[in-house]
Short mmCIF file of N, CA and C in Angstrom, two decimals:
data_model
loop_
_atom_site.label_atom_id
_atom_site.label_comp_id
_atom_site.label_asym_id
_atom_site.label_seq_id
_atom_site.Cartn_x
_atom_site.Cartn_y
_atom_site.Cartn_z
N MET A 3 0.10 8.55 -1.75
CA MET A 3 -0.14 7.31 -1.04
C MET A 3 0.84 6.27 -1.56
N LYS A 4 1.39 5.51 -0.65
CA LYS A 4 2.29 4.42 -1.02
C LYS A 4 1.70 3.12 -0.54
N ILE A 5 1.79 2.11 -1.36
CA ILE A 5 1.30 0.78 -0.99
C ILE A 5 2.49 -0.17 -1.03
N LYS A 6 2.70 -0.87 0.08
CA LYS A 6 3.76 -1.88 0.16
C LYS A 6 3.10 -3.20 0.51
N ASN A 7 3.30 -4.19 -0.34
CA ASN A 7 2.75 -5.52 -0.08
C ASN A 7 3.71 -6.27 0.84
N LEU A 8 3.30 -6.42 2.08
CA LEU A 8 4.11 -7.15 3.06
C LEU A 8 3.54 -8.53 3.35
N GLY A 9 2.56 -8.95 2.53
CA GLY A 9 1.98 -10.27 2.69
C GLY A 9 1.05 -10.39 3.88
N LYS A 10 0.55 -9.28 4.38
CA LYS A 10 -0.34 -9.29 5.54
C LYS A 10 -1.70 -8.75 5.13
N THR A 11 -2.73 -9.12 5.88
CA THR A 11 -4.08 -8.60 5.62
C THR A 11 -4.36 -7.49 6.62
N ALA A 12 -3.63 -6.41 6.48
CA ALA A 12 -3.76 -5.25 7.36
C ALA A 12 -3.39 -4.01 6.57
N VAL A 13 -3.74 -2.87 7.14
CA VAL A 13 -3.37 -1.60 6.52
C VAL A 13 -2.94 -0.65 7.63
N THR A 14 -1.90 0.13 7.36
CA THR A 14 -1.47 1.17 8.28
C THR A 14 -1.66 2.50 7.58
N VAL A 15 -2.35 3.42 8.26
CA VAL A 15 -2.67 4.72 7.68
C VAL A 15 -2.08 5.80 8.58
N ASN A 16 -1.48 6.82 7.96
CA ASN A 16 -0.95 7.94 8.73
C ASN A 16 -1.03 9.22 7.91
N LYS A 17 -0.98 10.35 8.62
CA LYS A 17 -0.93 11.65 7.96
C LYS A 17 0.46 11.84 7.36
N GLN A 18 0.57 12.78 6.44
CA GLN A 18 1.88 13.11 5.90
C GLN A 18 2.69 13.79 6.99
N ALA A 19 3.92 13.36 7.16
CA ALA A 19 4.77 13.91 8.21
C ALA A 19 5.33 15.27 7.79
N PRO A 20 5.45 16.19 8.73
CA PRO A 20 6.09 17.46 8.42
C PRO A 20 7.56 17.24 8.07
N GLU A 21 8.13 18.17 7.35
CA GLU A 21 9.54 18.12 6.93
C GLU A 21 10.44 17.90 8.14
N GLY A 22 11.37 16.94 8.04
CA GLY A 22 12.35 16.71 9.09
C GLY A 22 11.91 15.76 10.20
N VAL A 23 10.64 15.36 10.21
CA VAL A 23 10.15 14.45 11.24
C VAL A 23 10.50 13.02 10.85
N ARG A 24 11.03 12.24 11.79
CA ARG A 24 11.49 10.87 11.51
C ARG A 24 10.44 9.80 11.83
N SER A 25 9.45 10.14 12.67
CA SER A 25 8.44 9.17 13.08
C SER A 25 7.12 9.90 13.29
N ILE A 26 6.02 9.23 12.94
CA ILE A 26 4.70 9.83 13.09
C ILE A 26 3.72 8.75 13.55
N LYS A 27 2.70 9.16 14.26
CA LYS A 27 1.68 8.22 14.72
C LYS A 27 0.80 7.79 13.55
N GLY A 28 0.44 6.52 13.54
CA GLY A 28 -0.45 5.98 12.52
C GLY A 28 -1.44 5.02 13.17
N VAL A 29 -2.36 4.52 12.38
CA VAL A 29 -3.35 3.55 12.85
C VAL A 29 -3.21 2.29 12.01
N ARG A 30 -3.04 1.15 12.67
CA ARG A 30 -2.96 -0.15 11.99
C ARG A 30 -4.32 -0.82 12.16
N ILE A 31 -4.92 -1.19 11.03
CA ILE A 31 -6.26 -1.78 11.02
C ILE A 31 -6.17 -3.20 10.47
N ILE A 32 -6.80 -4.15 11.18
CA ILE A 32 -6.81 -5.54 10.71
C ILE A 32 -8.23 -6.07 10.67
N LEU A 33 -8.47 -6.98 9.75
CA LEU A 33 -9.69 -7.77 9.75
C LEU A 33 -9.44 -8.85 10.79
N ASP A 34 -10.11 -8.76 11.93
CA ASP A 34 -9.81 -9.57 13.11
C ASP A 34 -10.48 -10.94 13.03
N PRO A 35 -9.69 -12.03 12.98
CA PRO A 35 -10.27 -13.37 12.87
C PRO A 35 -11.15 -13.75 14.06
N GLU A 36 -10.90 -13.18 15.24
CA GLU A 36 -11.79 -13.45 16.39
C GLU A 36 -13.16 -12.83 16.15
N LYS A 37 -13.18 -11.66 15.55
CA LYS A 37 -14.45 -10.96 15.31
C LYS A 37 -15.20 -11.50 14.10
N THR A 38 -14.47 -12.08 13.13
CA THR A 38 -15.16 -12.64 11.95
C THR A 38 -15.90 -13.93 12.29
N LYS A 39 -15.61 -14.52 13.45
CA LYS A 39 -16.31 -15.75 13.85
C LYS A 39 -17.82 -15.55 13.94
N ALA A 40 -18.25 -14.32 14.19
CA ALA A 40 -19.68 -14.01 14.27
C ALA A 40 -20.35 -14.05 12.89
N TYR A 41 -19.54 -14.16 11.85
CA TYR A 41 -20.02 -14.21 10.46
C TYR A 41 -19.38 -15.45 9.81
N PRO A 42 -19.99 -16.63 9.98
CA PRO A 42 -19.36 -17.90 9.57
C PRO A 42 -18.84 -17.93 8.13
N LYS A 43 -19.60 -17.44 7.17
CA LYS A 43 -19.13 -17.48 5.78
C LYS A 43 -17.92 -16.56 5.59
N LEU A 44 -17.98 -15.38 6.17
CA LEU A 44 -16.85 -14.45 6.10
C LEU A 44 -15.63 -15.06 6.75
N HIS A 45 -15.80 -15.67 7.90
CA HIS A 45 -14.70 -16.30 8.63
C HIS A 45 -14.09 -17.44 7.81
N ALA A 46 -14.93 -18.28 7.22
CA ALA A 46 -14.43 -19.39 6.40
C ALA A 46 -13.67 -18.88 5.19
N TRP A 47 -14.17 -17.82 4.57
CA TRP A 47 -13.49 -17.23 3.41
C TRP A 47 -12.15 -16.64 3.83
N TYR A 48 -12.15 -15.90 4.94
CA TYR A 48 -10.95 -15.22 5.42
C TYR A 48 -9.84 -16.21 5.77
N LEU A 49 -10.21 -17.30 6.42
CA LEU A 49 -9.21 -18.30 6.80
C LEU A 49 -8.99 -19.35 5.71
N ASN A 50 -9.68 -19.18 4.60
CA ASN A 50 -9.53 -20.07 3.44
C ASN A 50 -9.85 -21.52 3.79
N THR A 51 -10.87 -21.71 4.63
CA THR A 51 -11.29 -23.07 4.98
C THR A 51 -12.46 -23.54 4.13
N GLU A 52 -13.03 -22.61 3.39
CA GLU A 52 -14.15 -22.93 2.50
C GLU A 52 -14.02 -22.05 1.26
N LYS A 53 -14.26 -22.65 0.10
CA LYS A 53 -14.19 -21.90 -1.16
C LYS A 53 -15.50 -21.15 -1.35
N LEU A 54 -15.42 -19.83 -1.28
CA LEU A 54 -16.60 -18.98 -1.45
C LEU A 54 -16.29 -17.89 -2.47
N PRO A 55 -17.23 -17.59 -3.36
CA PRO A 55 -16.99 -16.51 -4.32
C PRO A 55 -17.03 -15.14 -3.63
N HIS A 56 -16.22 -14.23 -4.13
CA HIS A 56 -16.17 -12.88 -3.57
C HIS A 56 -17.55 -12.23 -3.56
N GLU A 57 -18.33 -12.50 -4.59
CA GLU A 57 -19.66 -11.91 -4.71
C GLU A 57 -20.56 -12.28 -3.52
N GLU A 58 -20.27 -13.42 -2.92
CA GLU A 58 -21.06 -13.86 -1.77
C GLU A 58 -20.54 -13.27 -0.46
N VAL A 59 -19.24 -13.02 -0.40
CA VAL A 59 -18.61 -12.58 0.84
C VAL A 59 -18.63 -11.06 1.01
N VAL A 60 -18.46 -10.32 -0.07
CA VAL A 60 -18.39 -8.86 0.02
C VAL A 60 -19.63 -8.25 0.68
N PRO A 61 -20.85 -8.65 0.32
CA PRO A 61 -22.02 -8.08 1.02
C PRO A 61 -22.00 -8.36 2.54
N ILE A 62 -21.50 -9.52 2.93
CA ILE A 62 -21.41 -9.85 4.36
C ILE A 62 -20.42 -8.91 5.04
N LEU A 63 -19.29 -8.70 4.39
CA LEU A 63 -18.26 -7.81 4.92
C LEU A 63 -18.79 -6.38 5.05
N LEU A 64 -19.51 -5.92 4.04
CA LEU A 64 -20.06 -4.57 4.09
C LEU A 64 -21.12 -4.44 5.18
N GLU A 65 -21.94 -5.46 5.34
CA GLU A 65 -22.97 -5.43 6.38
C GLU A 65 -22.34 -5.45 7.78
N ALA A 66 -21.27 -6.21 7.94
CA ALA A 66 -20.59 -6.29 9.24
C ALA A 66 -19.96 -4.95 9.62
N GLY A 67 -19.52 -4.21 8.62
CA GLY A 67 -18.93 -2.89 8.88
C GLY A 67 -17.74 -2.97 9.81
N GLU A 68 -17.67 -2.01 10.73
CA GLU A 68 -16.50 -1.93 11.60
C GLU A 68 -16.49 -2.98 12.71
N LYS A 69 -17.53 -3.78 12.82
CA LYS A 69 -17.61 -4.81 13.87
C LYS A 69 -16.55 -5.90 13.70
N VAL A 70 -16.00 -6.06 12.50
CA VAL A 70 -15.04 -7.15 12.27
C VAL A 70 -13.59 -6.68 12.22
N TYR A 71 -13.37 -5.41 12.52
CA TYR A 71 -12.01 -4.86 12.48
C TYR A 71 -11.50 -4.55 13.88
N SER A 72 -10.19 -4.63 14.03
CA SER A 72 -9.51 -4.16 15.23
C SER A 72 -8.45 -3.16 14.77
N TRP A 73 -8.07 -2.28 15.68
CA TRP A 73 -7.06 -1.29 15.33
C TRP A 73 -6.19 -0.98 16.54
N LYS A 74 -5.01 -0.44 16.26
CA LYS A 74 -4.13 0.03 17.33
C LYS A 74 -3.28 1.17 16.79
N LEU A 75 -2.86 2.05 17.69
CA LEU A 75 -1.96 3.13 17.30
C LEU A 75 -0.55 2.58 17.17
N VAL A 76 0.17 3.03 16.16
CA VAL A 76 1.54 2.57 15.92
C VAL A 76 2.41 3.77 15.56
N ASP A 77 3.71 3.60 15.73
CA ASP A 77 4.67 4.60 15.27
C ASP A 77 5.14 4.19 13.89
N VAL A 78 5.06 5.11 12.94
CA VAL A 78 5.46 4.84 11.56
C VAL A 78 6.75 5.59 11.28
N GLU A 79 7.78 4.87 10.86
CA GLU A 79 9.05 5.49 10.51
C GLU A 79 8.90 6.23 9.18
N VAL A 80 9.37 7.46 9.15
CA VAL A 80 9.28 8.27 7.93
C VAL A 80 10.62 8.14 7.20
N PRO A 81 10.61 7.61 5.97
CA PRO A 81 11.87 7.47 5.24
C PRO A 81 12.43 8.82 4.82
N VAL A 82 13.74 8.91 4.77
CA VAL A 82 14.40 10.13 4.31
C VAL A 82 14.37 10.12 2.78
N ARG A 83 13.83 11.18 2.22
CA ARG A 83 13.74 11.27 0.76
C ARG A 83 14.89 12.11 0.21
N GLN A 84 15.49 11.59 -0.85
CA GLN A 84 16.52 12.37 -1.51
C GLN A 84 15.87 13.34 -2.48
N LYS A 85 16.48 14.48 -2.64
CA LYS A 85 15.95 15.49 -3.55
C LYS A 85 16.04 14.96 -4.98
N LYS A 86 14.95 15.13 -5.72
CA LYS A 86 14.92 14.69 -7.12
C LYS A 86 15.69 15.69 -7.98
N ARG A 87 16.44 15.15 -8.92
CA ARG A 87 17.14 16.01 -9.88
C ARG A 87 16.44 15.87 -11.23
N ILE A 88 15.96 16.97 -11.73
CA ILE A 88 15.25 17.00 -13.01
C ILE A 88 16.23 17.40 -14.10
N GLN A 89 16.17 16.69 -15.22
CA GLN A 89 17.10 16.95 -16.31
C GLN A 89 16.35 16.84 -17.63
N CYS A 90 16.90 17.43 -18.66
CA CYS A 90 16.33 17.36 -20.00
C CYS A 90 17.06 16.26 -20.78
N CYS A 91 16.31 15.33 -21.36
CA CYS A 91 16.90 14.25 -22.15
C CYS A 91 17.55 14.83 -23.40
N LYS A 92 18.78 14.43 -23.66
CA LYS A 92 19.52 14.95 -24.82
C LYS A 92 18.97 14.41 -26.14
N ASN A 93 18.22 13.32 -26.09
CA ASN A 93 17.68 12.74 -27.32
C ASN A 93 16.31 13.29 -27.69
N CYS A 94 15.41 13.39 -26.70
CA CYS A 94 14.03 13.79 -27.02
C CYS A 94 13.66 15.18 -26.49
N ASN A 95 14.57 15.80 -25.74
CA ASN A 95 14.35 17.14 -25.16
C ASN A 95 13.16 17.20 -24.22
N GLU A 96 12.79 16.06 -23.59
CA GLU A 96 11.73 16.05 -22.59
C GLU A 96 12.37 15.93 -21.20
N MET A 97 11.69 16.53 -20.22
CA MET A 97 12.20 16.53 -18.85
C MET A 97 11.93 15.16 -18.20
N PHE A 98 12.85 14.74 -17.31
CA PHE A 98 12.70 13.47 -16.60
C PHE A 98 13.45 13.54 -15.27
N VAL A 99 13.10 12.63 -14.35
CA VAL A 99 13.81 12.53 -13.08
C VAL A 99 15.11 11.78 -13.37
N GLN A 100 16.23 12.41 -13.07
CA GLN A 100 17.53 11.87 -13.46
C GLN A 100 17.91 10.61 -12.70
N GLN A 101 18.18 9.56 -13.47
CA GLN A 101 18.79 8.34 -12.95
C GLN A 101 19.99 7.99 -13.82
N SER A 102 19.98 8.50 -15.04
CA SER A 102 21.12 8.39 -15.95
C SER A 102 21.11 9.66 -16.79
N SER A 103 21.90 9.70 -17.85
CA SER A 103 21.95 10.93 -18.65
C SER A 103 20.81 11.02 -19.66
N HIS A 104 20.03 9.94 -19.80
CA HIS A 104 18.89 9.94 -20.73
C HIS A 104 17.63 9.53 -19.97
N CYS A 105 16.47 9.84 -20.55
CA CYS A 105 15.20 9.42 -19.94
C CYS A 105 15.11 7.89 -19.99
N ARG A 106 14.15 7.33 -19.29
CA ARG A 106 14.03 5.86 -19.24
C ARG A 106 13.84 5.24 -20.61
N LEU A 107 13.06 5.89 -21.46
CA LEU A 107 12.83 5.35 -22.81
C LEU A 107 14.14 5.24 -23.56
N HIS A 108 14.93 6.30 -23.59
CA HIS A 108 16.17 6.26 -24.36
C HIS A 108 17.25 5.41 -23.70
N THR A 109 17.24 5.31 -22.39
CA THR A 109 18.15 4.39 -21.71
C THR A 109 17.81 2.96 -22.11
N TYR A 110 16.51 2.63 -22.11
CA TYR A 110 16.04 1.30 -22.53
C TYR A 110 16.45 1.02 -23.97
N LEU A 111 16.21 1.99 -24.85
CA LEU A 111 16.53 1.80 -26.27
C LEU A 111 18.02 1.56 -26.47
N GLN A 112 18.86 2.27 -25.71
CA GLN A 112 20.31 2.07 -25.83
C GLN A 112 20.73 0.68 -25.35
N LEU A 113 20.07 0.18 -24.32
CA LEU A 113 20.45 -1.11 -23.75
C LEU A 113 19.92 -2.31 -24.53
N TYR A 114 18.69 -2.20 -25.05
CA TYR A 114 18.03 -3.39 -25.59
C TYR A 114 17.71 -3.35 -27.08
N CYS A 115 17.96 -2.25 -27.73
CA CYS A 115 17.61 -2.19 -29.16
C CYS A 115 18.83 -2.01 -30.03
#
């Protein structure tokens, strides 16, 4: 699972794409401000118009369930992944994903110590 913070209050979920596929169908789910209007405290918290503690809002959100969400099907672009190269560190003899000739610890030690 990968999480990317795009500054939005939504989530996009999709299955793992088969090898070589560039795009896959996903579902984008949002907490819908039109639907939260039926729950005044939740709506005020969501739009940040009233200061409410999470402890007060979470039970309302759980009780509302799927009634406050909207969703739509979306196409999700599948990034091309480069093959990882595994190497043995010459200093500690431990395996690591190669980005330089040493593992991250020894690269850090060479640069900053």
